Coordinates of C-alpha atoms in Angstrom, one line a residue:
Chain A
X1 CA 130.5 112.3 101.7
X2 CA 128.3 115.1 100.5
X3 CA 124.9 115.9 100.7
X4 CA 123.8 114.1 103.9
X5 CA 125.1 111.4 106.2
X6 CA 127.1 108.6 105.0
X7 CA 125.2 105.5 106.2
X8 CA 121.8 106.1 107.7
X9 CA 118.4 103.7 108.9
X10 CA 115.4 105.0 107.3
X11 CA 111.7 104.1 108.0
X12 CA 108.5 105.4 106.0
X13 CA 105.3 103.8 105.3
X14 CA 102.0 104.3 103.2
X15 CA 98.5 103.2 104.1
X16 CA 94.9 103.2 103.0
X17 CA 91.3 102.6 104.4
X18 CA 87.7 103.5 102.4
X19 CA 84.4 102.8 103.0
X20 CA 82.5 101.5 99.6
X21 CA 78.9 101.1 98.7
X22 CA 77.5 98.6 96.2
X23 CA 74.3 99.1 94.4
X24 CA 74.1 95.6 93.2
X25 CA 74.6 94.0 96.6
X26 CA 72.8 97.1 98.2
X27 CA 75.8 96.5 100.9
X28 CA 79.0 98.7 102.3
X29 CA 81.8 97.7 103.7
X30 CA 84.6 99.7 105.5
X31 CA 88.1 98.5 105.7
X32 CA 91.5 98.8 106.0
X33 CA 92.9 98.0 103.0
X34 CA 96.4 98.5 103.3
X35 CA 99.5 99.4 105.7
X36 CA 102.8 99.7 104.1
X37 CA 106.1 99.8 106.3
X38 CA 109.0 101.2 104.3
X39 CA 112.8 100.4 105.9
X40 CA 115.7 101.3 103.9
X41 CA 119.5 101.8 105.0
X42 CA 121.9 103.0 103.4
X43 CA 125.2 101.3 103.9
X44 CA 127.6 104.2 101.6
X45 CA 127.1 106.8 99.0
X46 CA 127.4 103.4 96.5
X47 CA 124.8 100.4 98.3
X48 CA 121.8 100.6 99.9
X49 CA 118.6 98.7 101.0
X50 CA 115.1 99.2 100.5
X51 CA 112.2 97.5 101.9
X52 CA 108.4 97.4 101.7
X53 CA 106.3 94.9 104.5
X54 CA 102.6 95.3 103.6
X55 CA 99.3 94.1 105.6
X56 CA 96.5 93.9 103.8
X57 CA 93.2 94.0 105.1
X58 CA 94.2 94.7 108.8
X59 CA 94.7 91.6 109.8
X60 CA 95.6 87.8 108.7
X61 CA 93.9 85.2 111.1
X62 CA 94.0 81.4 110.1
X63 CA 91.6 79.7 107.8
X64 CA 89.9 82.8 107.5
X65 CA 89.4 84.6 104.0
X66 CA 91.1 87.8 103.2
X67 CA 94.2 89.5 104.5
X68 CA 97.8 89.3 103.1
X69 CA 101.3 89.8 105.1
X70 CA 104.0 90.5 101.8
X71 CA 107.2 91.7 101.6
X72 CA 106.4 93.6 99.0
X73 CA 109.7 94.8 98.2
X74 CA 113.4 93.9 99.2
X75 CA 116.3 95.0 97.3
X76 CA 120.0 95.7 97.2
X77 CA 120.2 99.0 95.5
X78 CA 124.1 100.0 93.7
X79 CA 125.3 102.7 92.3
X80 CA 127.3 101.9 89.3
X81 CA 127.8 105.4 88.3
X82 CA 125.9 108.6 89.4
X83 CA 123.3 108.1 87.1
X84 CA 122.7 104.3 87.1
X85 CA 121.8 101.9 89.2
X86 CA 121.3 98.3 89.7
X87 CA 118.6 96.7 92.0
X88 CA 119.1 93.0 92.9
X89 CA 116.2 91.4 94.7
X90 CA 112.7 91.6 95.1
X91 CA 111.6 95.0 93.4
X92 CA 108.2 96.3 91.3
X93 CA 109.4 96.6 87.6
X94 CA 108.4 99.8 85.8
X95 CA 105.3 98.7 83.9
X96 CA 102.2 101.2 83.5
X97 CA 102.4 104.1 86.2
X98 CA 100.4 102.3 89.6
X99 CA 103.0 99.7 89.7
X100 CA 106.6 101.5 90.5
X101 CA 104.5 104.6 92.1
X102 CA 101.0 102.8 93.7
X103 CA 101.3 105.1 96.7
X104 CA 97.6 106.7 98.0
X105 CA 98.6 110.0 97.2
X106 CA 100.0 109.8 93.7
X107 CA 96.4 108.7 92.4
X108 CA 93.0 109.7 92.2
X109 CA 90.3 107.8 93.5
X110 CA 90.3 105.3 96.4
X111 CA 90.9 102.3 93.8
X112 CA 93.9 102.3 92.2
X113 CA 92.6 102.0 88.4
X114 CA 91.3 99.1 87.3
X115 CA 93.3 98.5 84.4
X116 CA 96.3 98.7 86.6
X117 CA 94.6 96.3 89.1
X118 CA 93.4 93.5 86.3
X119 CA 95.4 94.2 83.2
X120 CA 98.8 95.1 84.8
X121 CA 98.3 93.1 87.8
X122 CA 99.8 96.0 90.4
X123 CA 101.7 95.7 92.6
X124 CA 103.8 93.2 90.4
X125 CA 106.9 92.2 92.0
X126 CA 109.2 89.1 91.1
X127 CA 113.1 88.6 92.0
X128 CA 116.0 89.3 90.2
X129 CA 118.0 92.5 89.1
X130 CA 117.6 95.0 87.1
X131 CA 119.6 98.5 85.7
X132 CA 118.2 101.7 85.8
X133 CA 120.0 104.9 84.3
X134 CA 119.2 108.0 84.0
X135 CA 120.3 110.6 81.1
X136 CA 122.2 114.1 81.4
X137 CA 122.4 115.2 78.0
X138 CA 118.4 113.8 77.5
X139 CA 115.5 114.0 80.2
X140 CA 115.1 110.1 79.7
X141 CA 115.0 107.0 81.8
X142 CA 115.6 103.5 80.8
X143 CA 115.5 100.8 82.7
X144 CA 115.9 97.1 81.7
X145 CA 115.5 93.7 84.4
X146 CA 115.7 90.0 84.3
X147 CA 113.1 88.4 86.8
X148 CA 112.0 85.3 87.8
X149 CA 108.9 84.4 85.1
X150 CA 105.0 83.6 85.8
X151 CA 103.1 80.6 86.8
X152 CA 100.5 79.5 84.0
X153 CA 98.8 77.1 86.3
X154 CA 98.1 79.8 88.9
X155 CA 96.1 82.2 86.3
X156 CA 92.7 82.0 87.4
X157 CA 89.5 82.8 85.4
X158 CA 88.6 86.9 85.5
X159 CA 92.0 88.2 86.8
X160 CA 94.1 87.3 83.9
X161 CA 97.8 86.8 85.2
X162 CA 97.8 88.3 88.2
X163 CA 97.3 85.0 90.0
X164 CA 100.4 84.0 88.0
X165 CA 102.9 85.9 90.1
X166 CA 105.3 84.5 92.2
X167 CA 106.2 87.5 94.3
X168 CA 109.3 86.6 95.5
X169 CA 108.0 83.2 97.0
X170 CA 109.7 80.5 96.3
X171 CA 109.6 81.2 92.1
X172 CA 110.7 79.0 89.5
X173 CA 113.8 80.1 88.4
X174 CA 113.3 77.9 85.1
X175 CA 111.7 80.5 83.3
X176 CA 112.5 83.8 83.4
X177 CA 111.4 87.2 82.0
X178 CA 112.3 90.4 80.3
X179 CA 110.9 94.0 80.9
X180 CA 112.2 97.1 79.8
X181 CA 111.0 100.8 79.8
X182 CA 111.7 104.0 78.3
X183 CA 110.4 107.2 80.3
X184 CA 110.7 110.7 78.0
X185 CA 110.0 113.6 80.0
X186 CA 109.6 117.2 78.1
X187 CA 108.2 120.1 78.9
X188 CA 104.6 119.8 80.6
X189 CA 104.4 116.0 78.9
X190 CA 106.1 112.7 80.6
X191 CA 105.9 109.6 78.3
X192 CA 106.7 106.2 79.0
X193 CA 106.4 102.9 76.7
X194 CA 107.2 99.5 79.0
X195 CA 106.9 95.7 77.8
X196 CA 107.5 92.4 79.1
X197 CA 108.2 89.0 77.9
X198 CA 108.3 86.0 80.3
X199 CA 107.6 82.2 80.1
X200 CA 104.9 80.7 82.5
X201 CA 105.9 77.2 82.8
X202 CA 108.6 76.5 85.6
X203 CA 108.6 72.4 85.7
X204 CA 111.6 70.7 84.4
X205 CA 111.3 69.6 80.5
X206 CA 109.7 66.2 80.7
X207 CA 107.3 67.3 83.1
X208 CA 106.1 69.8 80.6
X209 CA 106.0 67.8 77.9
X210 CA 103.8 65.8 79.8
X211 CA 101.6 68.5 80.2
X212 CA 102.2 69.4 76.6
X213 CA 103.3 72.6 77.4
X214 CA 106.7 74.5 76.6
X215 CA 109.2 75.1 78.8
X216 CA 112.5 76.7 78.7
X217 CA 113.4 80.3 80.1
X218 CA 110.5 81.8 77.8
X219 CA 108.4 78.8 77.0
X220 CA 104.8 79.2 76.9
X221 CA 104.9 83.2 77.1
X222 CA 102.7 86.0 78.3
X223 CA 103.8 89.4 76.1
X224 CA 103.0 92.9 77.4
X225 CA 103.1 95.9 76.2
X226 CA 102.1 99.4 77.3
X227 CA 102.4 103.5 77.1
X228 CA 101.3 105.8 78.4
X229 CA 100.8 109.6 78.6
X230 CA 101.2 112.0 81.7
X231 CA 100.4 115.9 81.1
X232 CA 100.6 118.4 83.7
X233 CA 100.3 122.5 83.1
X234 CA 99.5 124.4 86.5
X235 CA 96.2 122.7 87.9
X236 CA 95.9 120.6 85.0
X237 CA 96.8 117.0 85.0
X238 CA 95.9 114.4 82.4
X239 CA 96.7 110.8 82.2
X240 CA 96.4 108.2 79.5
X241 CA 97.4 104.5 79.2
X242 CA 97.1 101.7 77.0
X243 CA 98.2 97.8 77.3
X244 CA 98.0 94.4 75.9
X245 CA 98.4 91.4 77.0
X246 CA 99.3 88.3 74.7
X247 CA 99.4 84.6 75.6
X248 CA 99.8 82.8 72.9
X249 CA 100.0 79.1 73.9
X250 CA 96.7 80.0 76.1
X251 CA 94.8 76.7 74.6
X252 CA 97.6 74.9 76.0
X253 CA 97.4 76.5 79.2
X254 CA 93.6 75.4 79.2
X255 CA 94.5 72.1 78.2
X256 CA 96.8 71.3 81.3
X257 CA 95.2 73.3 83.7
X258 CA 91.2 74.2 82.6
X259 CA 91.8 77.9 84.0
X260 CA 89.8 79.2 81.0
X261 CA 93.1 81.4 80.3
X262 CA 92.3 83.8 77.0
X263 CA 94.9 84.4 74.0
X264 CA 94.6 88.2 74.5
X265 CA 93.7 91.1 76.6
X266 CA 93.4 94.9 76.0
X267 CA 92.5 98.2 78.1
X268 CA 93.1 102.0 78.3
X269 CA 92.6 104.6 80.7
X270 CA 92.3 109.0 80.3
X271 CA 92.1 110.4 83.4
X272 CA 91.9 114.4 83.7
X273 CA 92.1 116.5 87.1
X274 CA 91.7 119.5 87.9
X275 CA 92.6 121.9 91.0
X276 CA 90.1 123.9 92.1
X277 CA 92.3 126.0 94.8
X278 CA 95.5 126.7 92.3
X279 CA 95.5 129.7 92.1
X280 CA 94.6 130.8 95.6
X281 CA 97.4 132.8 97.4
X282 CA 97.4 131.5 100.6
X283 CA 96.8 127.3 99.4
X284 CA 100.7 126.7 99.3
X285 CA 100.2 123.5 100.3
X286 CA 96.8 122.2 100.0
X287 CA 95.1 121.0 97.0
X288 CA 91.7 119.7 95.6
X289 CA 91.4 117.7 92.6
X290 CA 88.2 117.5 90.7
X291 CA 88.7 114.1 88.6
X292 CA 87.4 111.9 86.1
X293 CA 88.4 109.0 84.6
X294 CA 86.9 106.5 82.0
X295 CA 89.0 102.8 81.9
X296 CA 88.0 100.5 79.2
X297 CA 89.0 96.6 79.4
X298 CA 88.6 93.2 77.9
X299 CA 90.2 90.2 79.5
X300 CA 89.5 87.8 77.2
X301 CA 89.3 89.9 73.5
X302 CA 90.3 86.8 72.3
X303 CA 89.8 83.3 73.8
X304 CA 91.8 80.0 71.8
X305 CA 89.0 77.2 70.7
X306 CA 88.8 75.4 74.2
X307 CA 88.4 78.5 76.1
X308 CA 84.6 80.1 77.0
X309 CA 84.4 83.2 76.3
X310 CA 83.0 85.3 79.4
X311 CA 80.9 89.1 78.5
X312 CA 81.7 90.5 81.9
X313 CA 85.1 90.8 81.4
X314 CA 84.3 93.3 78.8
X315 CA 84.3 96.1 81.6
X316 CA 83.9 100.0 81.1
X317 CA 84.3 102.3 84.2
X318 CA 83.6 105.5 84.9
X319 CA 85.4 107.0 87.7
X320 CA 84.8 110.6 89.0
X321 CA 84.9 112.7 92.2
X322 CA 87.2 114.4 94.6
X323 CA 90.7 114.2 96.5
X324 CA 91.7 117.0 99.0
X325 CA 95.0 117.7 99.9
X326 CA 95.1 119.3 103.3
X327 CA 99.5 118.6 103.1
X328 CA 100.9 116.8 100.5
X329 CA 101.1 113.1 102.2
X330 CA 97.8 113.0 103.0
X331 CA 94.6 112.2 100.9
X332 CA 91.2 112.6 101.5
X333 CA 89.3 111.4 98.7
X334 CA 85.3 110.3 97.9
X335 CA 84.5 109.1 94.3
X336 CA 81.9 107.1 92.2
X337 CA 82.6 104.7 90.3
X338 CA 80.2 103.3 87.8
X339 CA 80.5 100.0 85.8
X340 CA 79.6 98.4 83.2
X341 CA 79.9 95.1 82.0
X342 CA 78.4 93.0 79.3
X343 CA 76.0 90.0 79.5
X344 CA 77.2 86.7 82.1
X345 CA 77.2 83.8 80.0
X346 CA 75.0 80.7 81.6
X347 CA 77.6 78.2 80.8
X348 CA 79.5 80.1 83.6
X349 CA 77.5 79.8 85.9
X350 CA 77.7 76.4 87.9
X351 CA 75.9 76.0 90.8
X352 CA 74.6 79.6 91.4
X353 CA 74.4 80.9 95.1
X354 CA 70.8 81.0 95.6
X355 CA 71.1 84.1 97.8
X356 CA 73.1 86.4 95.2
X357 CA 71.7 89.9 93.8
X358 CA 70.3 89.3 90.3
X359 CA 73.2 89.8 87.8
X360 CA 73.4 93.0 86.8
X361 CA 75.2 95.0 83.9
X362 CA 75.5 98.4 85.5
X363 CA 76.9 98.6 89.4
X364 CA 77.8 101.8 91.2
X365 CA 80.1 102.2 93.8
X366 CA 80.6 105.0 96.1
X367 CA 84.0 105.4 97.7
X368 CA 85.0 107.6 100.5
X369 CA 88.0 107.1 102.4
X370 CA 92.0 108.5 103.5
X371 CA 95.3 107.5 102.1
X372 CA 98.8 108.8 102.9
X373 CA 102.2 108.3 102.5
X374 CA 105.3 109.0 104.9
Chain B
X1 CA 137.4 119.9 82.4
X2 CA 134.9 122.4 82.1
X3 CA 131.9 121.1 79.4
X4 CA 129.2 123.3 78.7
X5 CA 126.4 120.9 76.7
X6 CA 122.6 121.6 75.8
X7 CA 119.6 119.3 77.3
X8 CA 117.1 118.3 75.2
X9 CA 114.5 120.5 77.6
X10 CA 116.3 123.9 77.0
X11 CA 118.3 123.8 80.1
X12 CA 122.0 123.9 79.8
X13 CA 124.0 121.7 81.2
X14 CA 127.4 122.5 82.8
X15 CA 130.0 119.8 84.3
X16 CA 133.2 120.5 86.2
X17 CA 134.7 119.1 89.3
X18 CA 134.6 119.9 93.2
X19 CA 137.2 121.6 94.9
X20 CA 137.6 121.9 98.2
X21 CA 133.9 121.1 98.6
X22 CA 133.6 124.4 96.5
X23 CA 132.1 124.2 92.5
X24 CA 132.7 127.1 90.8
X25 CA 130.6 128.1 88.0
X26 CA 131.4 131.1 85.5
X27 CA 127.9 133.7 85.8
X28 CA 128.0 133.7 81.6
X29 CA 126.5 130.4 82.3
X30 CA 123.6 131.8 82.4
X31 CA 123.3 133.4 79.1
X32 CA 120.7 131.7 77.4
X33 CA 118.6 130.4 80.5
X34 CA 118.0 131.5 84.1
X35 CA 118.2 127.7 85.0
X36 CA 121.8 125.7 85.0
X37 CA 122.4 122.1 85.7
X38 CA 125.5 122.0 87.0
X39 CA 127.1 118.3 87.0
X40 CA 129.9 117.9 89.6
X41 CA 131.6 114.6 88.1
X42 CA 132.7 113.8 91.7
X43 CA 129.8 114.0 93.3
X44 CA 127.5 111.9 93.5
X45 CA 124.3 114.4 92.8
X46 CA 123.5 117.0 90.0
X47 CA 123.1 120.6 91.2
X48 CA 120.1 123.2 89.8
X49 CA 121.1 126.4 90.1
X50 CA 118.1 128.9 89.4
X51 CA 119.2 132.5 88.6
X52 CA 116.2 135.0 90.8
X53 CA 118.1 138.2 90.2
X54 CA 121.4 139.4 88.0
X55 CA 123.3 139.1 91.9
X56 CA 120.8 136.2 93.4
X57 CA 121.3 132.5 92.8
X58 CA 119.7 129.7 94.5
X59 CA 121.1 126.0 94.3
X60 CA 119.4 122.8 95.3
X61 CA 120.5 119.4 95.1
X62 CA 118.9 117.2 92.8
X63 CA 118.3 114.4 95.6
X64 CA 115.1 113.3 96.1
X65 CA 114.8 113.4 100.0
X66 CA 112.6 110.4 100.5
X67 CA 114.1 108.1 99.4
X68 CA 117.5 109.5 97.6
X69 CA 116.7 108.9 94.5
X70 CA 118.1 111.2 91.6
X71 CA 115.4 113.9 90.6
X72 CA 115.4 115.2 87.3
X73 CA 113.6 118.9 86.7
X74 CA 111.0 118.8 84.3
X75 CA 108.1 121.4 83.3
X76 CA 109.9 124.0 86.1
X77 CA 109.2 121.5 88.9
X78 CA 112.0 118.5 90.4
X79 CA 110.3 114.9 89.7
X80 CA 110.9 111.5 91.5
X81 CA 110.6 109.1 89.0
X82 CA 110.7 106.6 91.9
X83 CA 107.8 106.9 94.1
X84 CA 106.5 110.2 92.4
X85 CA 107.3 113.1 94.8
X86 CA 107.5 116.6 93.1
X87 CA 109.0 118.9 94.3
X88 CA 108.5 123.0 92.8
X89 CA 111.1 125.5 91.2
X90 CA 112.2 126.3 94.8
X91 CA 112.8 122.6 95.7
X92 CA 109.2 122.6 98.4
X93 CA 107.6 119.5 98.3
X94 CA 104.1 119.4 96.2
X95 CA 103.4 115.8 96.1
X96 CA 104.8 113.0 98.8
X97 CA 105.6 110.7 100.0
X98 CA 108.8 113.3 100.3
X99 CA 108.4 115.7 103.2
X100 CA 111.4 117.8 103.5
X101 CA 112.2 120.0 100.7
X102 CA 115.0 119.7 98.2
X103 CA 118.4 120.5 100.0
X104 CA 119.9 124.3 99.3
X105 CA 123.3 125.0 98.8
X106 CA 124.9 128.5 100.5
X107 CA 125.5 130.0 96.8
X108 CA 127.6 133.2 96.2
X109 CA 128.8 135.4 93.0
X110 CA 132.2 136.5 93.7
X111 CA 133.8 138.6 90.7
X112 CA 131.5 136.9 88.4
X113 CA 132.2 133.5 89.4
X114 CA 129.2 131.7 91.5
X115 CA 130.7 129.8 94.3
X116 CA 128.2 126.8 95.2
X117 CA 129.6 125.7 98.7
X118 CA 128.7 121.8 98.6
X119 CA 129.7 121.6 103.2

């Protein structure tokens, strides 16, 4: 064995908690939003295990609203060779940049970015196994995995797949899906260009049909595809990332399950931060980004002929403030985020809470809050 | 086997074997760039070595040391492609979740051979 012990236990963990002000509800809240517990061994130089157990929301008390217990992450890791590896089990495939690296202090602003919240639905894991490698005689990363596919009846109006995922509960293993990435890194730039391709109906062939939906490994599919752009000289970083999301079988979708599923999404994301101590001496270790960020998204750009098409989803944000780095694992951050949205469309609205806020196109948030990362 | 090869970022590339825990590395290595990857094909890490002076050579292992995974040195700085550490040219951590810096190596140039002692 060289370069550390031969079999060791390891335990880390990440966590976040903000407070948040919205203008349209004229309300703030404060809350723990989430504590990560890492565990990992590592049986030899060859296999090892990796784990994630996250709380969300503090705490999970029965029939009450909020608040998630996940494994977030479980998996064999093996070392084929020195530069490749397998993971088998319940792992975050590298799509966008939040999902494989969503810790507190690897991104700017208290909320992880929209796009990679309601696009990408992050964190986004599934089951199954997947290769990564790693190049010598390029600075490139592939990676390629087979995981366990999407649930079209759990897609729910506004979040676009996310409420598809199975996260490693109890998935149909009737459909499956593909993803795959490419990472270049040169010089100051990094690039990456992901996709995925997975079916979304698990029942067994007649009860499909019944449903008049396609089954099969990728029957009735959700397509993604995304790239993106990281840029980094001295205090300099920018960030840019673009998706879409296809479903084409989404009148289907509708058909058997009235979730209002659209035939397409799209969004993009620049981000630029700067740091204002860089180039002071003594800051070895401290930091202080100055950030902005604009995201642009539409969750249903294109809706089939029994869908309803819904303005609000057509969302543009505007992200900006601060995040100190008093040590590396550690972030103190406060940001505004503003938002717009277009029109609500009546036929949408079903019976209305009579004590909501006035709808509103334009809401600001105001976030201040601590993440870190062990 | 002894392979000298060029990356694609500039940095050459060297691969030999351990011996005795010991890789040796010829200092003409270092002709073209004061950075060498050296690739020990029996162990199970990559080594950077950086060249400070024409007699001083510092080697760190290209380990992340969060969670082990391979780091790969891009833009003069050691990424984690795996939960994003970085770490800089002199392997100290400048983004987490990684705490402890990259691992050094006790590195010597004996009669122009650098002796990277891998104990």
């Amino acid at each position: 064995m060289i370069f550390g012990k031969n079999s060791s236990t390891s335990i880390g963990g990440y966590g976040n908690y903000f407070y948040q002000y919205n203008s349209n509800l004229n309300k703030s809240e404060i809350n723990l939003e989430r504590t990560v517990l890492f565990f990992g061994h590592k049986f030899s130089d060859r296999f090892s295990f990796f784990s994630e157990i996250e709380i969300e929301d503090a705490k999970v008390s029965g029939g009450e609203e909020g608040g998630e217990i996940a494994i977030e992450q479980a998996y064999i890791k093996f070392y084929v060779s020195r530069n490749t590896y397998l993971n088998a089990g319940l792992f975050l495939p590298r799509i966008g940049i939040i999902n494989e690296n969503h810790l507190p202090n690897t991104y700017n602003g208290n909320e992880r970015p929209m796009l990679e919240q309601l696009v990408i639905p992050s964190t986004w894991r599934e089951l199954g196994i997947g290769i990564y490698t790693q190049l010598d005689a390029l600075p490139m990363n592939l990676s390629f995995a087979v995981l366990n596919g999407l649930n079209s009846s759990g897609f729910e109006h506004g979040t676009l797949i996310r409420g598809g995922r199975y996260e490693g509960s109890k998935a149909s293993a009737n459909n499956l899906a593909f993803t795959g990435a490419v990472q270049y890194n040169i010089n100051k730039f990094s690039f990456q260009v992901s996709g995925y391709a997975g079916g979304t109906v698990g029942f067994s062939p007649k009860e499909a049909d019944s449903l008049n939906l396609e089954s099969g490994p990728l029957g009735t599919p959700v397509i993604l595809g995304e790239a993106n752009v990281q840029y980094k000289n001295k205090a300099l970083t920018i960030k840019a990332l673009a998706t879409t999301v296809s479903i084409p079988d989404a009148k289907q979708i509708n058909s058997a399950f009235a979730n209002n599923t659209p035939e397409s999404a799209f969004g993009y994301y620049v981000e630029a931060a700067y740091d204002l101590i860089h180039n002071r001496k003594s800051e070895k270790k401290r930091s202080l980004l100055a950030f902005v960020r604009y995201e642009k998204m539409n969750l249903n750009s294109t809706i089939p002929t029994n869908g309803i098409e819904d303005p609000t989803l057509d969302q543009s944000h505007v992200i900006a403030g601060l995040t100190y780095f008093p040590i590396p694992n550690i972030a103190i951050k406060g940001d505004v985020r503003l938002s717009h949205t277009g029109d609500q469309n009546p036929s949408l609205v079903i019976n209305p809470d009579p004590t909501a806020p006035p709808f509103e196109n334009d809401i600001q948030f105001i976030n201040i809050g601590i993440g870190f990362s062990f | 086997m002894l392979t000298i090869l060029e990356s694609c970022s500039n940095i050459p590339l060297y691969k030999t074997k351990s011996e005795n825990k010991i890789v040796r590395v010829p200092v003409n290595a270092f002709l073209k760039s004061k950075y060498l990857i050296v690739i020990p094909l029996d162990v199970s890490y990559n080594i950077t070595v950086i060249k400070k002076t024409e007699t001083d050579f510092h080697s760190l292992v290209m380990k992340c040391t969060h969670a082990d995974n391979p780091v790969q040195f891009i833009g003069n700085e050691f990424k984690c492609s795996l939960h994003g550490s970085i770490f800089d040219n002199s392997g100290k951590v400048k983004t987490g979740p990684a705490e402890k810096p990259l691992y050094s190596l006790v590195t010597e140039l004996i009669n122009n051979e650098l002796i990277i002692n891998l104990k």
